[in-house]
XYZ file of C-alpha atoms in Angstrom:
736
model
C 70.334 151.806 90.827
C 72.494 153.956 88.431
C 71.185 156.873 86.500
C 72.209 157.709 82.950
C 75.080 159.919 84.070
C 76.398 157.228 86.451
C 76.215 154.657 83.656
C 78.311 156.907 81.395
C 80.788 157.342 84.260
C 81.271 153.638 84.717
C 81.531 153.079 81.014
C 84.321 155.670 80.607
C 86.255 154.595 83.735
C 86.131 150.917 82.645
C 89.389 151.169 80.574
C 92.417 152.256 82.518
C 93.655 155.314 80.625
C 94.231 158.997 81.396
C 91.196 159.919 79.276
C 88.935 157.734 81.384
C 89.709 159.806 84.507
C 88.467 162.956 82.791
C 85.068 161.415 82.903
C 85.423 160.748 86.586
C 86.568 164.294 87.305
C 83.884 165.755 85.093
C 80.954 163.682 86.550
C 82.063 164.289 90.069
C 82.388 168.036 89.631
C 78.808 168.943 90.369
C 78.567 166.888 93.502
C 81.902 168.313 94.606
C 80.404 171.740 94.369
C 77.366 170.650 96.370
C 79.717 169.262 99.025
C 81.572 172.562 99.104
C 78.276 174.477 99.492
C 77.276 172.205 102.354
C 80.573 172.743 104.040
C 80.268 176.510 103.637
C 76.792 176.315 105.172
C 78.168 174.600 108.287
C 81.015 177.062 108.646
C 79.472 180.401 107.743
C 75.704 179.640 108.260
C 74.913 181.397 104.993
C 72.030 180.518 102.753
C 71.970 177.115 101.056
C 72.387 178.352 97.572
C 75.273 180.738 98.224
C 78.074 180.577 95.655
C 80.182 183.456 96.791
C 81.694 182.131 100.014
C 84.722 179.949 99.972
C 84.724 176.111 100.374
C 86.985 173.928 102.589
C 90.002 174.411 100.309
C 89.574 178.144 100.175
C 88.509 178.316 96.590
C 85.191 179.797 95.598
C 82.561 177.619 93.916
C 82.444 179.773 90.868
C 86.144 179.508 90.552
C 85.850 175.714 90.985
C 83.262 175.449 88.336
C 85.338 177.588 85.941
C 88.495 175.603 86.588
C 87.148 172.169 85.936
C 85.190 172.983 82.800
C 85.375 171.046 79.526
C 88.153 173.142 77.899
C 90.335 172.688 80.961
C 89.830 168.928 80.862
C 90.671 168.924 77.195
C 93.962 170.602 77.936
C 94.660 168.087 80.711
C 93.754 165.274 78.248
C 96.226 166.397 75.670
C 98.950 166.846 78.199
C 98.248 163.462 79.791
C 98.470 161.714 76.453
C 101.711 163.429 75.519
C 103.172 162.412 78.910
C 101.934 158.851 78.359
C 103.553 158.657 74.947
C 106.841 160.044 76.235
C 107.063 157.559 79.042
C 106.114 154.565 76.738
C 108.873 155.614 74.327
C 111.357 156.171 77.106
C 111.052 152.746 78.722
C 110.880 151.041 75.370
C 114.071 152.737 74.130
C 115.831 151.872 77.419
C 114.790 148.159 77.111
C 115.980 148.017 73.471
C 119.256 149.701 74.242
C 120.028 147.464 77.175
C 119.399 144.174 75.261
C 119.354 145.004 71.563
C 116.041 143.153 71.812
C 115.078 143.745 68.107
C 118.018 141.661 66.873
C 117.719 138.650 69.222
C 116.412 135.182 68.204
C 113.203 133.840 69.717
C 115.328 131.635 72.106
C 117.572 134.569 73.085
C 114.562 136.685 73.946
C 113.188 133.875 76.151
C 116.667 133.553 77.832
C 116.670 137.325 78.487
C 113.574 136.820 80.697
C 115.477 135.526 83.626
C 114.179 134.128 87.051
C 110.525 135.089 87.714
C 110.203 136.863 84.374
C 110.803 133.619 82.554
C 108.223 131.766 84.707
C 105.536 134.334 84.028
C 106.274 134.574 80.235
C 106.074 130.787 79.962
C 102.396 131.005 80.700
C 101.813 133.597 78.006
C 103.551 131.121 75.727
C 101.302 128.370 76.882
C 98.193 130.465 76.059
C 99.344 131.331 72.502
C 100.688 127.878 71.552
C 97.713 125.937 72.931
C 95.167 124.587 70.334
C 92.561 127.014 71.695
C 92.017 129.533 74.503
C 90.042 127.012 76.613
C 92.831 124.472 76.080
C 95.402 127.046 77.176
C 93.380 127.819 80.275
C 93.103 124.117 81.004
C 96.922 123.737 80.847
C 97.423 126.688 83.155
C 94.842 125.553 85.668
C 95.989 121.981 85.679
C 99.713 122.366 85.438
C 101.830 119.323 86.308
C 105.070 120.720 84.849
C 105.959 123.598 87.232
C 105.917 121.652 90.519
C 106.191 118.052 89.399
C 104.671 115.651 90.457
C 102.001 117.948 91.910
C 99.277 119.361 89.748
C 98.551 123.039 90.627
C 96.343 125.796 89.490
C 98.919 128.332 88.491
C 96.246 130.930 87.719
C 95.409 130.760 91.417
C 98.982 130.710 92.720
C 100.843 133.169 90.389
C 98.376 135.928 89.540
C 98.480 135.146 85.835
C 95.450 137.062 84.604
C 97.793 139.499 82.625
C 99.230 136.493 80.681
C 95.744 135.075 80.113
C 94.360 138.398 78.808
C 97.451 139.174 76.666
C 97.462 135.612 75.352
C 93.831 135.977 74.206
C 94.626 139.447 72.767
C 97.604 138.066 70.818
C 95.593 135.248 69.288
C 92.835 137.663 68.347
C 95.333 140.074 66.823
C 97.080 137.378 64.741
C 93.792 135.910 63.566
C 92.391 139.186 62.483
C 95.619 140.220 60.799
C 95.728 136.947 58.910
C 92.225 137.378 57.721
C 92.975 140.937 56.529
C 96.280 139.901 54.954
C 98.227 142.173 57.238
C 101.883 141.325 57.836
C 102.503 141.226 61.580
C 106.256 140.844 61.673
C 109.381 140.948 59.521
C 112.341 138.597 59.842
C 116.015 138.504 58.870
C 119.177 136.596 59.664
C 121.571 137.984 62.239
C 125.208 136.973 62.240
C 126.264 136.834 65.842
C 129.953 136.253 65.438
C 132.161 134.893 68.298
C 131.768 131.385 66.984
C 128.061 131.504 67.427
C 125.776 130.253 64.662
C 123.583 132.844 62.813
C 119.965 133.160 64.059
C 116.665 134.335 62.646
C 115.352 137.530 64.314
C 111.781 138.780 63.837
C 110.423 142.217 64.730
C 106.825 143.299 64.957
C 103.723 142.653 67.093
C 103.303 139.282 65.492
C 106.391 138.213 67.403
C 105.149 136.885 70.811
C 107.848 138.556 73.006
C 107.347 141.827 71.142
C 103.642 141.822 71.592
C 104.061 141.049 75.320
C 106.659 143.772 76.208
C 104.873 146.403 74.031
C 101.646 145.809 76.040
C 103.524 146.285 79.267
C 105.155 149.474 78.021
C 101.829 150.865 76.797
C 100.227 150.181 80.184
C 103.046 151.950 81.996
C 102.879 154.815 79.505
C 99.234 155.307 80.455
C 100.217 154.988 84.098
C 102.392 158.060 83.667
C 99.440 160.023 82.127
C 97.335 159.021 85.156
C 100.233 160.163 87.437
C 100.127 163.517 85.768
C 96.390 163.859 86.384
C 96.854 162.653 89.945
C 99.441 165.355 90.745
C 97.270 167.985 89.038
C 94.237 166.923 91.021
C 95.988 166.809 94.326
C 97.586 170.189 93.909
C 94.731 171.889 92.064
C 97.383 173.040 89.553
C 98.672 171.799 86.211
C 102.056 172.826 87.447
C 101.714 170.196 90.163
C 101.161 167.496 87.575
C 104.227 168.609 85.642
C 106.297 168.571 88.851
C 105.125 165.039 89.591
C 106.095 163.935 86.050
C 109.462 165.688 86.099
C 110.378 164.211 89.403
C 109.475 160.783 88.197
C 111.683 161.112 85.044
C 114.562 162.652 87.024
C 114.453 159.757 89.471
C 113.355 157.040 86.963
C 115.833 154.396 88.078
C 114.558 154.636 91.638
C 110.869 154.738 90.690
C 110.475 151.689 88.455
C 112.132 148.656 86.964
C 109.789 148.137 84.101
C 112.390 149.189 81.562
C 114.604 146.177 82.675
C 112.099 143.583 83.869
C 108.792 143.988 81.943
C 107.210 140.579 82.879
C 107.376 141.104 86.627
C 104.075 141.469 88.470
C 104.666 145.048 89.498
C 104.824 146.100 85.827
C 101.131 145.081 85.513
C 99.876 145.762 89.010
C 101.372 149.115 89.946
C 99.559 151.155 87.273
C 96.257 149.940 88.674
C 97.345 150.783 92.186
C 97.939 154.373 90.988
C 94.403 154.406 89.502
C 92.968 152.942 92.730
C 94.712 155.569 94.933
C 93.500 158.323 92.647
C 89.950 157.117 93.058
C 90.269 156.907 96.855
C 91.773 160.446 96.824
C 88.836 161.758 94.898
C 86.394 160.075 97.305
C 88.227 161.526 100.309
C 88.773 165.069 98.938
C 85.072 165.393 97.982
C 83.718 163.425 101.017
C 81.813 160.964 98.747
C 79.589 158.290 100.191
C 77.744 156.208 97.615
C 77.772 152.657 96.183
C 78.929 154.082 92.827
C 82.288 155.090 94.217
C 82.732 151.921 96.174
C 82.396 149.876 92.975
C 84.876 152.134 91.100
C 87.477 151.606 93.864
C 86.689 147.888 93.911
C 87.241 147.598 90.106
C 90.643 149.316 90.250
C 91.593 147.270 93.253
C 90.497 143.986 91.597
C 92.806 144.688 88.623
C 95.646 145.410 91.027
C 95.149 142.292 93.135
C 94.698 139.935 90.121
C 98.020 141.162 88.719
C 100.321 141.094 91.678
C 100.449 138.887 94.802
C 102.122 141.794 96.782
C 99.019 143.951 96.318
C 97.629 142.902 99.662
C 100.588 144.504 101.548
C 100.346 147.812 99.676
C 96.560 147.905 100.242
C 97.173 147.232 103.917
C 99.078 150.527 104.205
C 96.212 152.244 102.472
C 93.711 150.905 104.863
C 95.863 152.024 107.758
C 96.226 155.522 106.226
C 92.420 155.866 105.470
C 91.682 154.570 108.999
C 94.042 157.176 110.455
C 92.264 159.828 108.486
C 88.956 158.608 109.824
C 89.913 158.429 113.511
C 91.371 161.916 113.293
C 87.792 162.941 112.077
C 88.887 164.279 108.724
C 86.428 162.105 106.973
C 82.959 160.996 108.087
C 82.131 157.364 108.816
C 79.985 157.344 105.687
C 82.960 158.230 103.533
C 85.088 155.748 105.352
C 82.483 153.067 104.773
C 82.448 153.810 101.120
C 86.174 153.161 100.814
C 85.939 150.134 103.135
C 83.095 148.704 101.002
C 85.213 149.191 97.804
C 88.212 147.405 99.463
C 85.917 144.600 100.769
C 84.340 144.073 97.360
C 87.719 144.116 95.666
C 89.168 141.660 98.132
C 86.265 139.242 97.864
C 86.115 139.489 94.099
C 89.907 138.719 93.949
C 89.448 135.756 96.272
C 86.760 134.361 93.967
C 88.595 134.999 90.739
C 91.871 133.527 92.201
C 89.884 130.353 92.924
C 89.840 130.737 96.694
C 93.453 131.823 97.204
C 93.766 131.181 100.946
C 96.675 133.585 101.371
C 94.228 136.463 100.754
C 92.007 135.342 103.665
C 94.885 135.008 106.060
C 96.464 138.276 104.995
C 96.835 141.234 107.326
C 94.957 143.280 104.737
C 91.817 141.115 105.152
C 92.122 141.167 108.941
C 92.564 145.047 108.881
C 89.442 145.458 106.814
C 87.323 143.358 109.168
C 88.770 145.193 112.160
C 87.966 148.542 110.553
C 84.363 147.466 109.943
C 84.196 146.481 113.649
C 85.352 149.979 114.710
C 82.910 151.613 112.378
C 80.018 149.526 113.798
C 81.011 150.710 117.318
C 81.036 154.300 116.105
C 77.810 155.260 117.956
C 79.050 153.916 121.269
C 82.575 155.318 121.000
C 81.231 158.763 120.188
C 79.702 158.988 123.690
C 83.182 159.025 125.250
C 83.809 162.325 126.943
C 86.852 163.510 124.899
C 88.044 163.076 121.307
C 91.463 161.904 122.399
C 89.901 159.081 124.367
C 87.796 158.180 121.289
C 90.880 158.122 119.096
C 92.941 155.921 121.540
C 89.934 153.557 121.923
C 89.426 153.259 118.128
C 93.157 152.608 117.623
C 93.406 149.950 120.365
C 90.263 148.163 119.240
C 91.421 148.132 115.618
C 94.939 146.856 116.470
C 93.735 144.113 118.900
C 90.951 143.006 116.492
C 93.313 142.842 113.531
C 96.004 140.818 115.347
C 93.460 138.507 116.946
C 91.809 137.781 113.540
C 95.170 137.168 112.018
C 96.045 134.584 114.666
C 92.528 132.922 114.694
C 92.192 132.635 110.926
C 95.718 131.437 110.520
C 95.175 128.703 113.140
C 91.847 127.682 111.666
C 93.127 127.410 108.104
C 96.624 126.258 109.192
C 98.309 128.131 106.396
C 101.929 129.305 106.508
C 102.312 130.679 103.036
C 102.932 134.233 104.307
C 104.949 133.228 107.397
C 108.176 134.191 105.703
C 107.000 137.864 105.537
C 106.823 137.991 109.336
C 110.176 136.225 109.602
C 111.851 138.717 107.249
C 110.595 141.684 109.405
C 111.629 139.717 112.478
C 115.065 139.384 111.156
C 115.343 143.153 110.591
C 114.889 143.942 114.282
C 116.433 140.908 115.980
C 119.169 138.392 115.390
C 116.687 135.864 114.094
C 117.935 134.060 110.962
C 116.886 130.896 109.163
C 117.416 129.420 105.679
C 114.568 131.145 104.020
C 115.081 134.665 105.611
C 118.762 134.469 104.530
C 117.796 133.750 100.908
C 115.785 137.005 101.011
C 117.984 139.317 103.096
C 121.178 138.292 101.404
C 119.732 139.809 98.207
C 120.255 143.592 98.242
C 116.701 144.169 97.120
C 115.437 142.863 100.536
C 118.088 144.526 102.555
C 117.797 147.948 104.187
C 117.678 150.846 101.713
C 121.074 151.753 100.387
C 122.779 155.022 101.316
C 123.425 155.548 97.576
C 119.700 155.592 96.867
C 119.123 158.182 99.508
C 122.031 160.225 98.120
C 120.513 160.234 94.598
C 117.132 161.313 95.872
C 118.774 164.141 97.879
C 120.767 165.293 94.803
C 117.662 165.672 92.696
C 116.013 167.488 95.598
C 113.153 164.978 95.622
C 113.389 164.211 99.328
C 113.913 167.881 100.344
C 110.928 168.936 98.140
C 108.608 166.308 99.662
C 109.871 167.098 103.103
C 109.110 170.821 102.685
C 105.650 170.068 101.364
C 105.097 167.703 104.322
C 106.220 170.361 106.803
C 103.871 172.970 105.283
C 100.954 170.510 105.240
C 101.616 169.638 108.864
C 101.745 173.293 109.778
C 98.526 174.012 107.945
C 96.759 171.051 109.568
C 97.955 172.008 113.039
C 96.896 175.594 112.565
C 93.466 174.464 111.441
C 93.197 172.079 114.420
C 93.993 174.866 116.895
C 91.342 177.006 115.334
C 88.918 174.089 115.298
C 89.571 173.321 118.986
C 88.708 176.835 119.927
C 85.461 176.648 118.016
C 84.731 173.150 119.500
C 85.311 174.529 123.007
C 82.900 177.378 122.299
C 80.354 174.853 120.932
C 80.775 172.686 124.039
C 79.969 175.700 126.269
C 76.785 176.245 124.272
C 75.764 172.575 124.655
C 76.348 171.494 121.056
C 78.449 168.567 119.854
C 80.339 167.672 116.781
C 78.587 164.262 116.834
C 75.148 163.778 115.322
C 73.629 160.766 117.122
C 70.741 160.542 114.634
C 73.089 159.921 111.744
C 75.978 158.251 113.651
C 78.233 160.327 111.576
C 81.002 162.883 112.299
C 81.228 166.090 110.439
C 84.266 165.897 108.201
C 87.102 168.412 108.077
C 88.754 170.084 105.160
C 92.140 168.866 103.851
C 91.324 165.203 104.355
C 93.210 164.277 101.171
C 96.305 165.915 102.542
C 96.057 163.888 105.777
C 95.546 160.621 103.834
C 98.538 161.190 101.544
C 100.772 162.313 104.433
C 100.003 159.082 106.274
C 100.400 157.063 103.092
C 103.795 158.612 102.462
C 104.950 157.796 105.975
C 103.846 154.133 105.592
C 105.673 153.857 102.270
C 108.813 155.492 103.787
C 108.892 152.904 106.540
C 108.487 150.211 103.961
C 111.282 151.425 101.779
C 113.722 151.974 104.660
C 113.249 148.406 105.810
C 113.226 146.667 102.320
C 114.906 148.410 99.456
C 112.751 146.821 96.867
C 109.755 148.613 98.229
C 111.219 151.912 97.265
C 109.149 151.330 94.112
C 106.165 152.532 96.202
C 107.935 155.240 98.106
C 109.831 157.108 95.386
C 106.770 157.646 93.147
C 104.833 158.791 96.141
C 107.565 161.306 96.920
C 107.057 162.568 93.300
C 103.317 162.792 93.838
C 103.643 164.511 97.227
C 106.061 167.104 95.724
C 103.216 168.239 93.489
C 101.771 170.053 96.617
C 104.610 172.571 96.185
C 102.432 174.022 93.370
C 99.339 174.181 95.566
C 98.234 177.859 96.238
C 96.209 176.381 99.104
C 99.364 175.218 100.863
C 101.767 177.863 99.636
C 99.749 181.089 99.413
C 102.900 183.197 99.653
C 103.315 186.063 97.128
C 101.604 186.378 93.756
C 100.873 183.439 91.487
C 103.464 184.517 88.997
C 106.149 184.655 91.730
C 105.088 181.262 92.959
C 105.363 179.704 89.560
C 108.786 181.381 88.923
C 110.045 179.736 92.122
C 108.749 176.409 90.899
C 110.475 176.765 87.531
C 113.699 177.607 89.351
C 113.237 174.515 91.605
C 112.699 172.281 88.496
C 115.835 173.778 86.933
C 117.948 172.970 89.991
C 116.338 169.446 90.148
C 117.271 169.037 86.519
C 120.973 169.485 87.270
C 121.263 165.897 88.488
C 117.867 164.769 87.091
C 118.918 165.263 83.496
C 122.265 163.588 84.201
C 120.269 160.563 85.552
C 118.237 160.457 82.391
C 121.315 160.706 80.200
C 122.958 157.955 82.244
C 119.987 155.625 81.641
C 119.863 156.435 77.951
C 123.574 155.844 77.824
C 123.276 152.215 78.826
C 124.010 150.244 75.697
C 124.306 146.504 75.684
C 123.466 143.274 73.800
C 122.081 140.273 75.471
C 124.188 137.136 75.047
C 124.333 133.968 77.229
C 126.039 131.245 75.208
C 126.494 129.005 78.205
C 122.789 128.958 79.009
C 121.874 128.670 75.380
C 124.067 125.644 75.098
C 122.463 124.077 78.184
C 118.980 124.617 76.840
C 119.774 123.216 73.376
C 121.290 120.093 74.972
C 118.265 119.552 77.150
C 115.972 119.769 74.144
C 118.121 117.401 72.074
C 119.372 114.875 74.643
C 116.687 114.409 77.302
C 113.207 112.888 77.156
C 110.295 115.369 76.868
C 108.967 114.123 80.267
C 112.351 114.458 82.006
C 112.285 116.035 85.517
C 114.866 118.740 86.438
C 115.886 120.489 89.705
C 118.421 123.315 90.248
C 118.736 127.005 91.181
C 115.362 128.797 91.033
C 116.378 131.301 88.193
C 117.675 128.497 86.053
C 114.564 126.306 86.506
C 112.371 129.119 85.243
C 114.468 129.187 82.026
C 114.421 125.370 81.705
C 110.629 125.378 81.982
C 110.151 128.292 79.515
C 112.644 127.186 76.819
C 112.451 123.381 76.950
C 108.967 122.660 78.457
C 110.665 120.038 80.718
C 109.179 119.308 84.104
C 110.706 121.059 87.076
C 110.273 120.641 90.842
C 111.103 124.182 92.007
C 110.870 127.668 90.655
C 111.370 131.323 91.670
C 107.867 132.017 92.964
C 108.773 131.685 96.634
C 105.444 132.781 98.243
C 104.232 129.231 98.935
C 105.159 127.145 102.011
C 105.297 123.929 100.050
C 107.520 125.461 97.375
C 109.938 126.823 100.023
C 110.231 123.259 101.474
C 110.872 121.839 98.002
C 113.550 124.428 97.258
C 115.282 123.802 100.569
C 115.608 120.094 99.572
C 116.931 120.944 96.161
C 119.460 123.482 97.564
C 120.970 120.759 99.758
C 123.253 120.358 96.777
C 124.931 123.569 98.015
C 125.001 122.394 101.647
C 127.690 120.373 103.421
C 125.399 117.367 103.738
C 126.682 113.990 102.622
C 126.206 113.368 98.865
C 124.017 110.343 99.622
C 121.641 112.488 101.567
C 121.493 115.063 98.806
C 120.626 112.312 96.363
C 117.891 111.099 98.738
C 116.412 114.593 98.962
C 116.282 114.892 95.143
C 114.916 111.413 94.731
C 112.126 112.183 97.155
C 110.933 114.847 94.692
C 111.074 112.599 91.668
C 114.107 114.399 90.142
C 115.986 112.723 87.326
C 118.472 115.569 86.369
C 120.086 118.084 88.623
C 121.547 121.295 87.183
C 124.572 122.271 89.258
C 126.177 125.721 89.075
C 129.519 125.667 90.792
C 129.513 129.420 91.201
C 126.715 129.079 93.742
C 129.180 127.280 96.048
C 131.348 130.369 96.510
C 129.644 133.521 95.484
C 128.161 135.794 98.223
C 126.834 139.310 98.336
C 128.448 139.743 101.786
C 130.027 137.701 104.521
C 127.682 134.919 105.674
C 125.700 134.938 102.490
C 127.278 132.098 100.392
C 125.016 129.031 100.128
C 127.203 126.778 102.432
C 127.230 129.594 105.042
C 123.460 129.950 104.877
C 123.104 126.164 105.371
C 125.481 126.318 108.386
C 122.764 128.124 110.308
C 120.595 124.991 110.448
C 122.925 122.122 109.472
C 125.137 122.428 112.535
C 126.389 118.795 112.522
C 128.011 119.185 109.146
C 129.620 122.613 109.543
C 133.089 121.243 109.147
C 132.491 119.210 106.080
C 133.251 120.159 102.456
C 130.248 121.520 100.509
C 128.467 118.851 98.496
C 128.486 120.988 95.373
C 132.361 120.999 95.387
C 132.453 117.182 95.829
C 129.843 116.718 93.049
C 131.749 118.977 90.714
C 134.968 117.040 91.210
C 133.537 113.492 91.217
C 129.789 112.967 91.002
C 130.034 109.176 91.025
C 128.700 106.766 92.234
C 125.451 108.553 93.178
C 125.344 110.839 90.121
C 126.546 110.697 86.561
C 127.715 113.886 84.696
C 125.926 114.017 81.349
C 126.669 117.693 80.401
C 129.187 120.286 81.323
C 130.278 123.706 80.129
C 132.010 126.586 81.841
C 128.890 127.546 83.921
C 126.540 124.525 84.180
C 126.736 120.873 84.904
C 123.905 118.393 84.512
C 124.032 115.427 86.865
C 121.819 112.427 86.266
C 120.702 110.518 89.333
C 121.997 106.933 88.957
């Protein structure tokens, strides 16, 4: 099925690196020229072999061939690798400065991975401490520690393929290094002062935590190189790639959290999403329609979905954006089918490799794909409608109705509520709806509406104004082209011709399809970020990417090239006024991780409790207990499962106003032996109505006037509990 050239293409794209994309650009160049020639033939009716007329983007084919030659790709490669190295070094230095990671003990490094980070890192630890790789996989796939007494497949539930792959890579690295006599780490004693005992600290890739975070930083360094290529390709200018990178660095704190939270799923997943969007852009811009491109999209999407459970929601916006591009007739049904096929293969492959994760089948993403296929299959019938606006409305209504109907039907058939909290969160944004679970989310500022301070920062660096200007110019260009196209279409209609070819059931595509797709994608990301601040991690980087269009001579053909570039240099200089200050602020953050209270808790648990003891408590603390002590826990921070949410609600009755006896019964029903109580959770709140007792008051109406159970337990835990440990932050209560 694949020729020699296609085989080479797949081989070089297999590894996600900036260099791999050169292969894709190089091997797609010839077919891109053929597409441009075909487009010229439709527009100008010149001979098939003509190379002198302009293609859809207004660039001659000879110029296109000269631009994307091997020497040009070599320059791009060098620049991409430089950018990759700079970003890897930047995030690594920020992480080190924030925690002084190189001088922490093994235990302190594990304590530094709080909440979800600790949970994910614990499975990497399982993989490298197991007797063998198969034994590590068995422990991960039959885990009775994380949600005791249940045995769960955590590889299915938590998207742990990054930990499995890194665990295997670490074991291989250590084994080979030992055989070669290579020293993988160096250790020394660190005197911590402040009445803390000295600890041994080790530095080097032989140290598990070092190996793990360095792999994350390397991946995100390569992501920046890919981002540079993406901006260059979208704008047809190296200057566009440089603008993308500069904007990203100037707004680094609003673009990513990898420098502070390397183990989070987004640190692994987002780089592959950038790659997948790049591939989709290439397919749309060059109007590709072959199985080869579908498989390439599927591969990048598979890596994205296996790394991050949130991938389905980001990909849903992509499906909507590509569908919008299709119904506006900027891409043909064949090109749309190629992308849909890639998304479908990626989704089904993820479903299989995640051992039948039902949440993928009930997702809006899966329903949107099926609905889109349904619209495409009706393409021949809808094309017979008398006017294109009627076709557009019909396609949109069919898609929306089909997607919603499928969501309801599949959800009822499988009776799954794992993603019900997502709908409830959005419902709480627009209504006065509130319950226990939505309040746990929306009381955290990451899930609140975007902060005014964030918007202020993005305006100060001129990121929002730059993207807005590019969007206005793109819109103007598209509208101008549509007016011209409508006049031509009207003329064709009078001559009895149609834009629809019934023999091929395929619309003729329009130029600038990639601009339409990215405009719709940007609007989708904007809506997501405004509603949930955490999702600015999709929006802000896309603003950087969209700003690359300022360097496009296709969109800004004003003045000479030198004048244009001079204006861009001036823009970057003005951006840098606040942008450089942001970088300096980040690099000025100097800290040293220390958590003596939690370290004391962990050491006590390891020394004073049985190895099969069962613990319950606040979700972030339970992740630490599981990672550092390997004790069994009944709840954890991965909140995307309906059963886990129900468990956590029972555990958090410690912070309600329920009678202490009822709290004990709730914990006993889960098999809990020790409860970790944090008195600060009784009183702290991010805003009025967000303390734990206040959140409980929404549903526990009958006990609203009672004292919180956590206060009563802290004063006198007897007779239902016995205090066995206490420091200035934590109490451990044993159920009597």
